[in-house]
Short mmCIF file of C-alpha atoms in Angstrom, two decimals:
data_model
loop_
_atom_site.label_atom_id
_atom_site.label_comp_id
_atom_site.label_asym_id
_atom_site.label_seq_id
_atom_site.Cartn_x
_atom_site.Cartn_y
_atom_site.Cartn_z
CA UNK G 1 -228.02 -109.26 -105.15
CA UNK G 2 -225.73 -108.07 -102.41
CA UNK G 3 -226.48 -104.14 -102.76
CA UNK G 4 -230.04 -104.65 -101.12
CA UNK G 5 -228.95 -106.51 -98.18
CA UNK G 6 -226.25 -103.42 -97.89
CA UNK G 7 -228.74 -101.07 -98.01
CA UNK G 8 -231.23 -103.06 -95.81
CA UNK G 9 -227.81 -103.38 -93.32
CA UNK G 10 -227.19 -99.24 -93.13
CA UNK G 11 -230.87 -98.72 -92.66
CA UNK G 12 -230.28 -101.21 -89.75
CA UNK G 13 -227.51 -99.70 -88.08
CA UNK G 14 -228.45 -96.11 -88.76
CA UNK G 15 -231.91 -96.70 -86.64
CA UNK G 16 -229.55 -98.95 -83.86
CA UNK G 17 -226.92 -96.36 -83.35
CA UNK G 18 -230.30 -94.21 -82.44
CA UNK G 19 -232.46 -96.32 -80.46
CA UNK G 20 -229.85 -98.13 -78.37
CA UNK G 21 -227.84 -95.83 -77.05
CA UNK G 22 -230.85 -93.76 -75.89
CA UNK G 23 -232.62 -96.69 -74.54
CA UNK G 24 -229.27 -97.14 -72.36
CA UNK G 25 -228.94 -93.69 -71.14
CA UNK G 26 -233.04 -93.66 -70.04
CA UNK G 27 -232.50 -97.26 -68.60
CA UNK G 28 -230.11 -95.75 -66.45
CA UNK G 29 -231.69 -92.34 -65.84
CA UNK G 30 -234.74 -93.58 -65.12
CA UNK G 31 -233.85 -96.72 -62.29
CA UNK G 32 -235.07 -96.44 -59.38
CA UNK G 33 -231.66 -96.64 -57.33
CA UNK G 34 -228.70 -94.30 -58.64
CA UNK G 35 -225.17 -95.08 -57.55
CA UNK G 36 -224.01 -93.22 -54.53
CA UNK G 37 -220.49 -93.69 -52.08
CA UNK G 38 -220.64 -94.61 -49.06
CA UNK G 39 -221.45 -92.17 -46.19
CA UNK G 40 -220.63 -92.87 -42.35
CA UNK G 41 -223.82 -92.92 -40.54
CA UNK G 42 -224.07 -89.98 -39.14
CA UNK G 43 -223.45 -90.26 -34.74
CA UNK G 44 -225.60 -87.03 -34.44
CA UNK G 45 -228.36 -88.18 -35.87
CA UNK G 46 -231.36 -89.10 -33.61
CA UNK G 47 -232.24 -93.20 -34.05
CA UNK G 48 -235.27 -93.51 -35.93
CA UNK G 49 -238.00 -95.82 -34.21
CA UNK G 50 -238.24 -99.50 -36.00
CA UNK G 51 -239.70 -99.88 -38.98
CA UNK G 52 -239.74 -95.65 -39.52
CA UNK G 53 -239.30 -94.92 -43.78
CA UNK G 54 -236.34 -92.43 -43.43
CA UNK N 1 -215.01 -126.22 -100.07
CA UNK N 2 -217.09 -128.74 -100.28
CA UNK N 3 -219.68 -131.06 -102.40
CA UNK N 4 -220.99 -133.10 -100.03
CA UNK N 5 -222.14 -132.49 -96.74
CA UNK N 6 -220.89 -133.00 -93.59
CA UNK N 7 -221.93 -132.19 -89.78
CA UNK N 8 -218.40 -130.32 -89.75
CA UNK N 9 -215.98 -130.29 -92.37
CA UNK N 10 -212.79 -129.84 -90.08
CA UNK N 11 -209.99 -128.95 -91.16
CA UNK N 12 -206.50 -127.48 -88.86
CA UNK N 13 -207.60 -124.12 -89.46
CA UNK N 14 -211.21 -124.91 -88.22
CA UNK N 15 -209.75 -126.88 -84.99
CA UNK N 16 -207.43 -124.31 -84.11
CA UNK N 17 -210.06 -122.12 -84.00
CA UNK N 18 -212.24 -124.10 -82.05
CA UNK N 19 -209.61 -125.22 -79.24
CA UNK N 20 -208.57 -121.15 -79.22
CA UNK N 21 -212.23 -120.17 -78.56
CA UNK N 22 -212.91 -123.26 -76.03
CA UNK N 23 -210.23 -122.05 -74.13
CA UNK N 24 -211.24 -118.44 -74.07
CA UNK N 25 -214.49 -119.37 -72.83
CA UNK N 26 -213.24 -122.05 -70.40
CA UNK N 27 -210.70 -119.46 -68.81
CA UNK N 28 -213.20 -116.64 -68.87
CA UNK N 29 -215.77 -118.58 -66.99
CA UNK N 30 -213.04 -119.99 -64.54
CA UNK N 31 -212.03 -116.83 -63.89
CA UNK N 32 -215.75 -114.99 -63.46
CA UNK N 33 -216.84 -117.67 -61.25
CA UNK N 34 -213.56 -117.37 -59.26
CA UNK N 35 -213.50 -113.82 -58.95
CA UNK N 36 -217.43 -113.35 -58.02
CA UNK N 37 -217.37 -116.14 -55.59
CA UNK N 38 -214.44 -114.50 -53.66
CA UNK N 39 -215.97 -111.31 -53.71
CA UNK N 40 -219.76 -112.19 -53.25
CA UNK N 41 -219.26 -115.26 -50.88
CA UNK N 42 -223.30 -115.05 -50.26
CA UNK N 43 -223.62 -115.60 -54.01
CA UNK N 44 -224.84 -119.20 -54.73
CA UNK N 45 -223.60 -121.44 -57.43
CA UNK N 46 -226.55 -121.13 -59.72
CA UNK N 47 -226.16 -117.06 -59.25
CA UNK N 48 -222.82 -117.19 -60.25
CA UNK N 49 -223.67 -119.60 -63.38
CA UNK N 50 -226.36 -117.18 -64.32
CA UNK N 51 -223.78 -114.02 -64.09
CA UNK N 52 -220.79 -115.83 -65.83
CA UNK N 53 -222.47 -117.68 -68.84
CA UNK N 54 -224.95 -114.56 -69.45
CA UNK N 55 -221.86 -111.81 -69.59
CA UNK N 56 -220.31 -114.45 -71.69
CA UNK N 57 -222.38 -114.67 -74.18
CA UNK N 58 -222.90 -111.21 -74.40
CA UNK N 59 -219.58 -110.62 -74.75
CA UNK N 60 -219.43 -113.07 -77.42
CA UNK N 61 -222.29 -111.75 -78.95
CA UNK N 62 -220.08 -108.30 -79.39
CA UNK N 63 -216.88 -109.83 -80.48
CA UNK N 64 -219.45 -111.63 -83.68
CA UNK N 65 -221.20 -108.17 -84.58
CA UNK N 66 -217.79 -106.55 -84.58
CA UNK N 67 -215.82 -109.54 -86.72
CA UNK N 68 -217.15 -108.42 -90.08
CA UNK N 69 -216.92 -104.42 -90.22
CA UNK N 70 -213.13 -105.24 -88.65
CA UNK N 71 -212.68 -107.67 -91.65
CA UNK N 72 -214.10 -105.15 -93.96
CA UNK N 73 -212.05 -102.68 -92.41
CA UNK N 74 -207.99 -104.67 -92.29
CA UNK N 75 -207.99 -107.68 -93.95
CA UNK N 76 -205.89 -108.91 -91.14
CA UNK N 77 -208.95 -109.73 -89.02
CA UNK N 78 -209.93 -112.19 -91.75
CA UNK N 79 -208.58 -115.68 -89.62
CA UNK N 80 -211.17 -114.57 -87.24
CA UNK N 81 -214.01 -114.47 -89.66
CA UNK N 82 -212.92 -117.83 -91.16
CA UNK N 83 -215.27 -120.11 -88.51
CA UNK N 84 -217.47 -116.88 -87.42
CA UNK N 85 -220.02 -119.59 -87.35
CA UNK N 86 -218.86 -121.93 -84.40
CA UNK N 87 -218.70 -118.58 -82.50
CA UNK N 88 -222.23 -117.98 -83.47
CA UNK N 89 -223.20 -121.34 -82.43
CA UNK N 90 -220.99 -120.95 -78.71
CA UNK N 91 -222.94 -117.84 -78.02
CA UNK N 92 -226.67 -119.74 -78.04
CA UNK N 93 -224.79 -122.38 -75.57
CA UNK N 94 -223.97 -120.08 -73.12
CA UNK N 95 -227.66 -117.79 -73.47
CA UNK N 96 -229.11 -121.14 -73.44
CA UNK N 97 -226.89 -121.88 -70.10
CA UNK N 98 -227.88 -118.72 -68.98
CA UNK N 99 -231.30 -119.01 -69.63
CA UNK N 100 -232.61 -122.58 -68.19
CA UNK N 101 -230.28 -122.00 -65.19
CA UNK N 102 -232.33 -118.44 -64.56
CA UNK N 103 -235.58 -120.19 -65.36
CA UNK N 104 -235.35 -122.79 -62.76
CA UNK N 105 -233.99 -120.04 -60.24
CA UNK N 106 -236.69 -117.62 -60.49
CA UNK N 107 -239.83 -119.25 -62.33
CA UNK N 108 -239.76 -123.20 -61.61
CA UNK N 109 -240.85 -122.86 -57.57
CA UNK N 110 -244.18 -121.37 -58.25
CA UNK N 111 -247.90 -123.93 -59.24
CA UNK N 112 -247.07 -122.39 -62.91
CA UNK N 113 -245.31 -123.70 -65.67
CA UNK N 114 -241.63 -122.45 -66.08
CA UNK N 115 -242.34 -121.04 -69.31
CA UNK N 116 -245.67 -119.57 -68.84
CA UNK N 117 -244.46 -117.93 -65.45
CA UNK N 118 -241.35 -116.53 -67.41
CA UNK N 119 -243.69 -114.79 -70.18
CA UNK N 120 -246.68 -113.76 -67.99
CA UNK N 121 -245.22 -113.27 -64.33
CA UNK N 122 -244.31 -109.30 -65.31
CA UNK N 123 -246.76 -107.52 -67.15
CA UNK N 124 -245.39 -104.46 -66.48
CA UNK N 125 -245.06 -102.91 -70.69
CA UNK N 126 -245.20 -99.70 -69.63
CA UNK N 127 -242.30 -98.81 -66.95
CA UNK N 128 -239.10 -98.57 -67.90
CA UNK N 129 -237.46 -99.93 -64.35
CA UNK N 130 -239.98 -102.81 -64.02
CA UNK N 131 -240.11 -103.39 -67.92
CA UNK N 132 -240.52 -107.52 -68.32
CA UNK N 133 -236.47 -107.99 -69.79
CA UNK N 134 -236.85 -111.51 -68.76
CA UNK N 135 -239.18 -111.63 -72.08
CA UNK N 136 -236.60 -109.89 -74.02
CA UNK N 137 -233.75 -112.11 -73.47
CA UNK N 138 -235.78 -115.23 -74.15
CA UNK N 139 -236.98 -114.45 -77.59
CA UNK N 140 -233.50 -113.08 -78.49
CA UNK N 141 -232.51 -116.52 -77.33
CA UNK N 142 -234.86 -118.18 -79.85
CA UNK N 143 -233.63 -115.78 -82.77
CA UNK N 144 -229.99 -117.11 -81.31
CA UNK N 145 -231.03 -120.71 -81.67
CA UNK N 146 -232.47 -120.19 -84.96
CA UNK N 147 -229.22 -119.01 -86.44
CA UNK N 148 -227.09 -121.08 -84.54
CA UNK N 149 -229.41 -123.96 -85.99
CA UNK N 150 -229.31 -123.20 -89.48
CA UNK N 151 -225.47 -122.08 -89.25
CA UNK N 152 -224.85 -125.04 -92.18
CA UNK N 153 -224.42 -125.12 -95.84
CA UNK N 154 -226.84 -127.09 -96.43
CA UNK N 155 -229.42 -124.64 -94.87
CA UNK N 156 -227.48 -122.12 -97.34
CA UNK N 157 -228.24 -123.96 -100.34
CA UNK N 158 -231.61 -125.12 -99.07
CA UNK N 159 -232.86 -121.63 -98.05
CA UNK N 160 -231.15 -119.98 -100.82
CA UNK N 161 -228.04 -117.14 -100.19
CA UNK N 162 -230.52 -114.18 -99.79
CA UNK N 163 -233.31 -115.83 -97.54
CA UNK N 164 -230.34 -117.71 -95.27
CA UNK N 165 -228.88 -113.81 -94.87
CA UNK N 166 -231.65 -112.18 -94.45
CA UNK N 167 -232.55 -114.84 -91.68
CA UNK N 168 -229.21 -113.86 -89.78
CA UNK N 169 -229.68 -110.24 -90.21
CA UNK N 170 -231.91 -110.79 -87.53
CA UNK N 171 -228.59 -110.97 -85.22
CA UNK N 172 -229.52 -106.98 -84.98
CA UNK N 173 -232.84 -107.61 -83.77
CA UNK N 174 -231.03 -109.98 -81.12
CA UNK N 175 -228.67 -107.63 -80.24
CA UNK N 176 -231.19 -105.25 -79.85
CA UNK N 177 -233.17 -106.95 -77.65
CA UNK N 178 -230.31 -108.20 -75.37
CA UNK N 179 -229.26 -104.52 -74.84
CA UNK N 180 -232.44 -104.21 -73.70
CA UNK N 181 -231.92 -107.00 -71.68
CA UNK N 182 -229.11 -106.01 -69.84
CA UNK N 183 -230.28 -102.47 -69.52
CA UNK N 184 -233.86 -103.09 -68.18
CA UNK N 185 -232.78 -105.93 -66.00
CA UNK N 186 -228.78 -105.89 -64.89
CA UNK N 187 -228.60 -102.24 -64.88
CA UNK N 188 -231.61 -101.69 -62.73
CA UNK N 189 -229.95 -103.56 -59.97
CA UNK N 190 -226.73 -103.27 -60.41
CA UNK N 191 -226.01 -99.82 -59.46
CA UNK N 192 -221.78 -99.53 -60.05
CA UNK N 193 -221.02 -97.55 -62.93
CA UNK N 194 -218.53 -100.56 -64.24
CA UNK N 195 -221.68 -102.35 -65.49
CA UNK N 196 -223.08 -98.96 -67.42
CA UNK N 197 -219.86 -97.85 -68.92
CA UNK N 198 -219.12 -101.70 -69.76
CA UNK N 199 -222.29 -101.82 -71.54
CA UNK N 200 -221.86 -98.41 -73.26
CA UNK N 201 -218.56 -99.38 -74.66
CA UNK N 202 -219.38 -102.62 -75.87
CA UNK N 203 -222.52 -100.64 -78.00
CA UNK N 204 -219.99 -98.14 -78.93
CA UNK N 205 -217.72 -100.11 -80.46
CA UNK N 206 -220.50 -102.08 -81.97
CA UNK N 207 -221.99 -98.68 -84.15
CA UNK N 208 -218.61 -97.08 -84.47
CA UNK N 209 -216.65 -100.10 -86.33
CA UNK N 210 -220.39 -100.90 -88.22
CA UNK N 211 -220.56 -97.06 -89.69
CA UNK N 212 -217.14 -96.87 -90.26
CA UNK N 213 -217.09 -99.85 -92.11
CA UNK N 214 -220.84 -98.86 -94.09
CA UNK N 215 -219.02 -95.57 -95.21
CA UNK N 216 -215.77 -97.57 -96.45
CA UNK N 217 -217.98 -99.35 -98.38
CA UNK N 218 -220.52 -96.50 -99.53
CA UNK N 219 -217.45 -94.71 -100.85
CA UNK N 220 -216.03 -97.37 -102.92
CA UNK N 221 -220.07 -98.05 -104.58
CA UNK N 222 -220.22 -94.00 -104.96
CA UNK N 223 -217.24 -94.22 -107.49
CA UNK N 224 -218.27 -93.26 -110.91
CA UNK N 225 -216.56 -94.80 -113.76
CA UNK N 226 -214.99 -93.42 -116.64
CA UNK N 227 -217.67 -92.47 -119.87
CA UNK N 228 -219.19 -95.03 -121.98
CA UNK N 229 -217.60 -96.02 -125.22
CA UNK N 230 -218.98 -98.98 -127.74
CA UNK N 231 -220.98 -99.91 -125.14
CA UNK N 232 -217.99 -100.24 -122.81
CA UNK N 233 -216.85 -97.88 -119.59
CA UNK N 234 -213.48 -97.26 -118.23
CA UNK N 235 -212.81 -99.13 -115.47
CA UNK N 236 -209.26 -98.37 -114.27
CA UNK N 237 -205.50 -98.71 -115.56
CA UNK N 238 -204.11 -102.27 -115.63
CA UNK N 239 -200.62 -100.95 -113.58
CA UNK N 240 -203.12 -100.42 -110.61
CA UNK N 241 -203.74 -104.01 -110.11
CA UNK N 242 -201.32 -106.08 -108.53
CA UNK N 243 -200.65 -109.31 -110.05
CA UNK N 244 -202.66 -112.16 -108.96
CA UNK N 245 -205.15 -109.29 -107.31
CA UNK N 246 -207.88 -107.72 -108.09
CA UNK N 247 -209.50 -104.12 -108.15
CA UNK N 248 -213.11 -103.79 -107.35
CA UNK N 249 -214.84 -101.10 -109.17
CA UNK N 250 -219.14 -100.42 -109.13
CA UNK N 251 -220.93 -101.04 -112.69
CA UNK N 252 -224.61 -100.29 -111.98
CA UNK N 253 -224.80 -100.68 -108.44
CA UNK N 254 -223.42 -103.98 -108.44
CA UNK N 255 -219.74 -104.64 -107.69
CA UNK N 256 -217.29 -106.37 -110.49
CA UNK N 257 -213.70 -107.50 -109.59
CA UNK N 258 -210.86 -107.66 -112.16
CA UNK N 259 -208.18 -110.06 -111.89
CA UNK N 260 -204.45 -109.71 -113.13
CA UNK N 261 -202.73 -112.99 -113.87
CA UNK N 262 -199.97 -114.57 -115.96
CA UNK N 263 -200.27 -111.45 -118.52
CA UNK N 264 -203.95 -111.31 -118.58
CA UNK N 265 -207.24 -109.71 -117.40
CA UNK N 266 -211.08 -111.18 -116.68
CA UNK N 267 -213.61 -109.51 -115.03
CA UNK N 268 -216.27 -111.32 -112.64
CA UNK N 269 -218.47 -110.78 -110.12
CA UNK N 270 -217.05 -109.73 -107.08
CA UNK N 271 -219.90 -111.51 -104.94
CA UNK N 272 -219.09 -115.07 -103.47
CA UNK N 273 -221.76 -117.22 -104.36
CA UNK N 274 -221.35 -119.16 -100.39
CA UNK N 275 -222.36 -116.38 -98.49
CA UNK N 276 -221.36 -113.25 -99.98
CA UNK N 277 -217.72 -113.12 -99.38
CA UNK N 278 -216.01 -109.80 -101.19
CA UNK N 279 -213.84 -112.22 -103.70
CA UNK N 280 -212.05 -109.36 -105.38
CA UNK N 281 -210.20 -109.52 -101.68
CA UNK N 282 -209.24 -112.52 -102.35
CA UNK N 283 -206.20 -113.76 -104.51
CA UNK N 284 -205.36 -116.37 -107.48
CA UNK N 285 -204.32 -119.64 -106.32
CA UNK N 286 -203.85 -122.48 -108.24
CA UNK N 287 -205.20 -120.41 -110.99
CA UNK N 288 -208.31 -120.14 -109.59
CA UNK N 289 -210.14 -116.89 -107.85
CA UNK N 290 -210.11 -117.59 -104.33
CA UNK N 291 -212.56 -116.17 -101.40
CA UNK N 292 -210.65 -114.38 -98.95
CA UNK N 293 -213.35 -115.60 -96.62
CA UNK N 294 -213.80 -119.35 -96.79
CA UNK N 295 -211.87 -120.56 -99.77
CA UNK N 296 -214.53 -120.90 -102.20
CA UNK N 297 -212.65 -121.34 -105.90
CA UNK N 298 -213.71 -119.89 -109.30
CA UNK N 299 -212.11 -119.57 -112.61
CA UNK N 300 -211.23 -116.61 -113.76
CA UNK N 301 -212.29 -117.53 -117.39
CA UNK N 302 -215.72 -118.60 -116.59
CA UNK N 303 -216.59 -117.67 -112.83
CA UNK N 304 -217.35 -121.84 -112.88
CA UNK N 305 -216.00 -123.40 -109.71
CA UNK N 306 -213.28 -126.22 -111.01
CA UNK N 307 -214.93 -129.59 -111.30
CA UNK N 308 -217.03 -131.43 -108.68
CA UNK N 309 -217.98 -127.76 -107.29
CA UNK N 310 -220.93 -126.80 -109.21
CA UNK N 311 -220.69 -122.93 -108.21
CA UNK N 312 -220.93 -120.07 -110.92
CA UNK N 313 -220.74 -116.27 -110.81
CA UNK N 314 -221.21 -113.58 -113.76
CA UNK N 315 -218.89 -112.73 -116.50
CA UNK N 316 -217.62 -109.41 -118.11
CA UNK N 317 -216.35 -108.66 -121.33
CA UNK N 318 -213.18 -106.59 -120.94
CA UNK N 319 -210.90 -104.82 -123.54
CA UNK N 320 -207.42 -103.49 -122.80
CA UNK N 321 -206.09 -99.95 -124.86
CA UNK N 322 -203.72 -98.32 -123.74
CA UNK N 323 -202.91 -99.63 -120.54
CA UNK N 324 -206.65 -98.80 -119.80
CA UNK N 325 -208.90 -101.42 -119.16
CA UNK N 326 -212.22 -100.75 -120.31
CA UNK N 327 -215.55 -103.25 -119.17
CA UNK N 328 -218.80 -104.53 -120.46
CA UNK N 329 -221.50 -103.13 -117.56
CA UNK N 330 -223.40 -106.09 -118.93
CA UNK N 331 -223.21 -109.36 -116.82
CA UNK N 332 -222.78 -112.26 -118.72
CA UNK N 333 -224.66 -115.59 -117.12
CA UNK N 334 -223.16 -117.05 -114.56
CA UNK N 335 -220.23 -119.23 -115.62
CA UNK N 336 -220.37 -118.24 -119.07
CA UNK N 337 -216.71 -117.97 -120.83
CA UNK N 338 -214.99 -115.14 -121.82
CA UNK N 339 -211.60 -114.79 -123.33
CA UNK N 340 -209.28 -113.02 -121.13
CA UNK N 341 -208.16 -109.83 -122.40
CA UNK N 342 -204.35 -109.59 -123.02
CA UNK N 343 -201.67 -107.50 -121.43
CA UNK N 344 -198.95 -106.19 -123.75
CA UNK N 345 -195.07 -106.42 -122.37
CA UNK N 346 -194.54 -103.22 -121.09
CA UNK N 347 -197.94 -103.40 -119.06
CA UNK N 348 -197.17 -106.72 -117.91
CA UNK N 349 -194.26 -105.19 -116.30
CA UNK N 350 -195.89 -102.28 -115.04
#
């Protein structure tokens, strides 16, 4: 009784320990922000007019 | 061990457990709500339930998937597995938290229903960023609730052992889907790397201790035994088994424990018949074979559960020559007797 829910289990895992960890890695690859430090603005810089998309 | 049903059986062990893991949960939310609401003062109360009963539960939820490969790994982790259950049950509370607070945040404003805006609002199947995770976590919340409502013995018995596991194999397909979850919604807006490594170690640890535990276990069913005589194989040598113990050995795919005890051997299945439990783990007591997971009791004679427990496992016929113990690969019915095979002296003492 208990050797085909093992089996069923590793089949489980074996298709988990591929799909999740590459569904993490694009989930972060692909976002649209990425993580960046913080930068001083930069003084030399001309002001953009309001509203402008840098 | 029980014949009748209750709502709870408790015991001290069981509210031990359940004061340890209200605490836990009590301190950890404390603390998350204290700690975000210093840092994020702009972050409202229902944000910060959201946050702390969602991470909660998901922490929870890794701590469950990584209780049974740790038990199956050191049988010191066993106290942890012993009410597995009420943990289950705590980690639907706080998704369910999670969830109707987030639902009345973000879908109960609108001329739609709550529900309906929450499954039809994003329709967006095909980009990863704007994938609809809101989806995802509510139907791993109903495969939460199912388990966390059948989490009962007398959904065991009704169900029947293999339909009641295979229901709550569908943990995986929860887990799954709350990785998903997290990634396609937390992740997307949350840009510091905490969150991503958090989440990649918790997964880590989730596959690493689950493999390593799947190979302990593929080695032990890979062991050929000894060549056939009469009908009988060779099993192992009786000084190997500790007294009051058992060794587990693999006759046709199927796992058979032998017990050691006041000078004698029997052989029985080594599968609990509650919910699987590996009872060659587990020790005598009280003369009886007892499940190193929740205490369930068998003779060793019989593999009958002592009177009013009605619970019966296969047989074996064993012989003893040599200081070799040799084994039927035929089960016997369940709680049919066999006479135990006896040690001589100087294997007694070995």
């Amino acid at each position: 009784m208990i050797q085909p829910l093992r089996k069923i289990h590793r089949r489980i895992f074996f298709v988990l320990a591929l799909v999740l960890p590459a569904l993490l890695l694009n989930g972060i690859v692909f976002r649209y922000s990425w993580p960046t430090a913080n930068r001083s603005p930069n003084a030399a810089a001309r002001p953009q007019p309001s509203g402008a998309t840098p | 061990m029980s014949h009748q049903y209750h709502a709870i059986a408790w015991n001290r062990r069981k509210r031990v457990y359940d004061i340890v893991l209200v605490s836990l949960v009590t301190l950890y939310l404390t603390l998350f709500i204290g700690v975000s609401a210093f840092l994020f003062p702009y972050a409202t109360a229902k944000t910060l339930t959201i946050r702390a009963a969602g991470s909660a539960a998901f922490l929870l939820l890794h701590i469950v998937l990584c209780i049974g490969p740790l038990c199956r790994l050191d049988t010191k982790f066993l106290p942890l597995l012993y009410n597995r259950r009420h943990l289950g049950v705590v980690t639907f509370l706080l998704g369910a938290i999670h969830s109707v607070v987030a639902i009345r945040q973000f879908h109960s404003l609108g001329d739609k229903d709550p529900l309906v805006s929450l499954l039809t609002s994003n329709q967006h199947f095909g980009s990863l960023p704007d994938f609809p995770f809101q989806q995802l976590g509510f139907l791993a919340l109903m495969i939460l609730f199912l388990m966390a409502a059948t989490s009962h013995d007398f959904w065991l018995r009704n169900l029947t052992p293999p339909v009641w596991k295979t229901l709550h194999m569908l943990v995986y397909v929860a887990y799954a889907m709350l990785v998903a979850h997290v990634t396609l919604g937390l992740l997307q807006s949350e840009t510091n790397p905490l969150f991503a490594v958090g989440a990649g170690v918790g997964l880590l640890t989730v596959i690493t201790l689950h493999v390593a535990a799947a190979r302990r276990e593929a080695k032990v069913d890979s062991k050929k035994l000894g060549p056939a005589a009469d009908g009988l194989v060779y099993a192992c040598a009786v000084s190997k088994i500790p007294e009051r113990c058992a060794t587990v050995v693999s006759v046709n795919g199927e796992r058979v424990a032998i017990f050691k005890y006041d000078g004698k051997i029997s052989a029985i299945s080594n599968v609990c018949r509650h919910q699987n439990g590996p009872l060659g783990e587990g020790r005598i007591i009280d003369g009886c074979v007892t499940c190193p997971w929740h205490g369930y009791q068998y003779l060793p004679q019989d593999g009958a559960s002592p009177p009013p427990f009605t619970e019966k496992i296969s047989t074996f016929q064993t012989r003893i020559v040599d200081g070799r113990i040799w084994i039927d690969p035929r089960p016997n019915p369940p709680g049919t007797r066999v006479e135990p095979s006896l040690i001589g002296d100087s294997e007694v003492m070995a």
